[in-house]
Amino acid sequence: MPTHLGELRPVPGARIAIIASRWNPAIVEALVDAARRCLHEHGVAAADIDLIRVPGAWEIPQAAARAARRGHAALIALGCVVRGDTRHYEQVADNCAQGLLRVALDHGVPVLNGVLAVERHADAQARAGGAHGNKGEEVALAALEMIDLWRQL
């Protein structure tokens, strides 16, 4: 039985879009920096990475849909939503995740969700280069694997 497994290798000419929120900038910048660094370390040329900035996490799926139509091989979504005193947190975080999944399924492109949905800023800091690593790097690695897997399939 054939087994298909994506590997961590660059695919020459494969464009990757990083779609990043401007909200919670210190956290998001740490995620973006780690994702870019990871992609570069794995042989992705700077010219093959598009950085798309949006106001907040709510707008990320909208930009992802546009980027998917432009032929990107993978989309990396980065942002940070911190729980507040209202239900706004759930609406933004849940609908962002659902929107990203819809883009992936509708367009057949890997969409990696690195949008943090956390209770406190300290939780975000732990996932943006702190005790829990950096989710920007993790989703960049997953993007490379998925691009390679999509090429096989």
Coordinates of C-alpha atoms in Angstrom, one line a residue:
M1 CA 0.0 0.0 0.0
P2 CA 1.5 3.4 -1.0
T3 CA 2.2 5.8 1.8
H4 CA 2.3 9.5 1.2
L5 CA 4.1 11.7 3.7
G6 CA 5.1 15.4 3.3
E7 CA 8.7 16.2 4.0
L8 CA 10.4 19.4 5.2
R9 CA 11.8 20.6 1.9
P10 CA 11.2 23.7 -0.2
V11 CA 9.4 23.3 -3.5
P12 CA 11.1 25.7 -5.9
G13 CA 8.8 28.4 -7.1
A14 CA 6.1 27.6 -4.6
R15 CA 4.7 30.9 -3.2
I16 CA 3.7 31.0 0.5
A17 CA 1.6 33.8 1.9
I18 CA 1.8 34.8 5.6
I19 CA -1.4 36.6 6.5
A20 CA -0.9 38.5 9.8
S21 CA -3.1 40.6 12.0
R22 CA -1.9 44.0 13.2
W23 CA -3.8 43.5 16.4
N24 CA -1.6 42.5 19.4
P25 CA 1.5 43.5 17.5
A26 CA 4.2 42.4 19.9
I27 CA 2.8 38.8 19.8
V28 CA 2.1 38.7 16.1
E29 CA 5.5 40.1 15.2
A30 CA 7.2 37.3 17.2
L31 CA 5.0 34.8 15.3
V32 CA 5.8 36.4 11.9
D33 CA 9.5 36.6 12.6
A34 CA 9.7 32.9 13.6
A35 CA 7.7 31.8 10.5
R36 CA 9.9 33.8 8.1
R37 CA 13.1 32.6 9.8
C38 CA 11.9 29.0 9.6
L39 CA 10.9 29.2 6.0
H40 CA 14.3 30.8 5.1
E41 CA 16.2 28.2 7.1
H42 CA 14.4 25.5 5.1
G43 CA 15.4 27.0 1.7
V44 CA 12.4 29.1 0.8
A45 CA 13.5 32.2 -1.0
A46 CA 12.4 35.6 0.4
A47 CA 10.9 36.4 -3.0
D48 CA 8.6 33.4 -2.6
I49 CA 7.1 34.7 0.6
D50 CA 4.3 37.3 0.6
L51 CA 3.5 39.1 3.8
I52 CA -0.1 40.3 3.9
R53 CA -1.2 42.5 6.7
V54 CA -4.8 42.8 7.9
P55 CA -6.3 44.8 10.7
G56 CA -7.4 41.9 12.9
A57 CA -8.1 38.2 13.1
W58 CA -11.6 38.7 11.7
E59 CA -10.1 39.9 8.4
I60 CA -7.6 37.0 8.1
P61 CA -9.9 34.5 6.3
Q62 CA -11.0 37.2 3.9
A63 CA -7.4 37.9 2.9
A64 CA -6.7 34.1 2.8
A65 CA -9.5 33.6 0.3
R66 CA -7.9 36.3 -2.0
A67 CA -4.5 34.8 -1.6
A68 CA -5.8 31.3 -2.4
R69 CA -7.2 32.6 -5.7
R70 CA -3.8 34.0 -6.6
G71 CA -2.2 30.6 -6.6
H72 CA -0.2 30.4 -3.4
A73 CA 1.0 26.9 -2.5
A74 CA 0.2 27.4 1.2
L75 CA -1.2 30.1 3.5
I76 CA 0.0 30.8 7.0
A77 CA -2.5 32.7 9.2
L78 CA -1.0 34.5 12.2
G79 CA -2.8 36.5 14.8
C80 CA -3.7 36.7 18.5
V81 CA -7.1 37.0 20.1
V82 CA -7.2 37.4 23.9
R83 CA -10.3 36.8 25.9
G84 CA -11.9 39.9 27.3
D85 CA -15.1 40.7 29.2
T86 CA -17.5 40.1 26.3
R87 CA -18.4 37.3 23.8
H88 CA -16.4 39.1 21.1
Y89 CA -13.5 36.8 21.8
E90 CA -15.5 33.7 20.9
Q91 CA -17.0 35.3 17.8
V92 CA -13.7 36.4 16.4
A93 CA -11.6 33.3 17.3
D94 CA -14.2 30.7 16.3
N95 CA -15.2 32.4 13.1
C96 CA -11.6 33.0 12.1
A97 CA -10.9 29.3 12.5
Q98 CA -14.0 28.3 10.6
G99 CA -13.2 30.8 7.8
L100 CA -9.7 29.5 7.4
L101 CA -11.0 25.9 7.2
R102 CA -13.5 27.0 4.6
V103 CA -10.8 28.6 2.5
A104 CA -8.7 25.4 2.7
L105 CA -11.6 23.2 1.6
D106 CA -13.0 25.6 -1.0
H107 CA -9.7 26.3 -2.7
G108 CA -7.8 23.1 -2.1
V109 CA -4.8 24.9 -0.6
P110 CA -3.2 24.1 2.7
V111 CA -4.1 26.8 5.2
L112 CA -2.2 26.7 8.5
N113 CA -3.9 28.3 11.5
G114 CA -1.4 30.1 13.7
V115 CA -4.0 32.4 15.2
L116 CA -3.6 32.2 18.9
A117 CA -6.9 32.2 20.9
V118 CA -5.8 32.6 24.5
E119 CA -7.2 33.5 27.9
R120 CA -4.4 36.0 28.9
H121 CA -1.5 37.9 27.3
A122 CA 0.9 35.7 29.3
D123 CA -0.5 32.6 27.5
A124 CA 0.2 34.3 24.1
Q125 CA 3.7 35.2 25.1
A126 CA 4.3 31.6 26.1
R127 CA 3.3 30.5 22.5
A128 CA 5.2 33.3 20.7
G129 CA 8.7 32.3 21.7
G130 CA 8.2 31.5 25.4
A131 CA 7.8 28.3 27.3
H132 CA 5.6 26.7 24.7
G133 CA 7.8 27.5 21.7
N134 CA 6.7 29.6 18.8
K135 CA 3.5 28.7 16.9
G136 CA 4.8 30.8 13.9
E137 CA 7.6 28.4 13.5
E138 CA 5.3 25.4 14.0
V139 CA 2.9 26.4 11.3
A140 CA 5.7 27.3 8.9
L141 CA 7.0 23.7 9.3
A142 CA 3.5 22.3 8.7
A143 CA 3.2 24.5 5.6
L144 CA 6.3 23.0 4.1
E145 CA 5.1 19.5 4.8
M146 CA 1.7 20.2 3.4
I147 CA 3.1 21.7 0.2
D148 CA 5.2 18.6 -0.4
L149 CA 2.3 16.3 0.4
W150 CA 0.0 18.2 -2.0
R151 CA 2.6 17.8 -4.7
Q152 CA 2.6 14.0 -4.1
L153 CA -1.2 13.7 -4.1

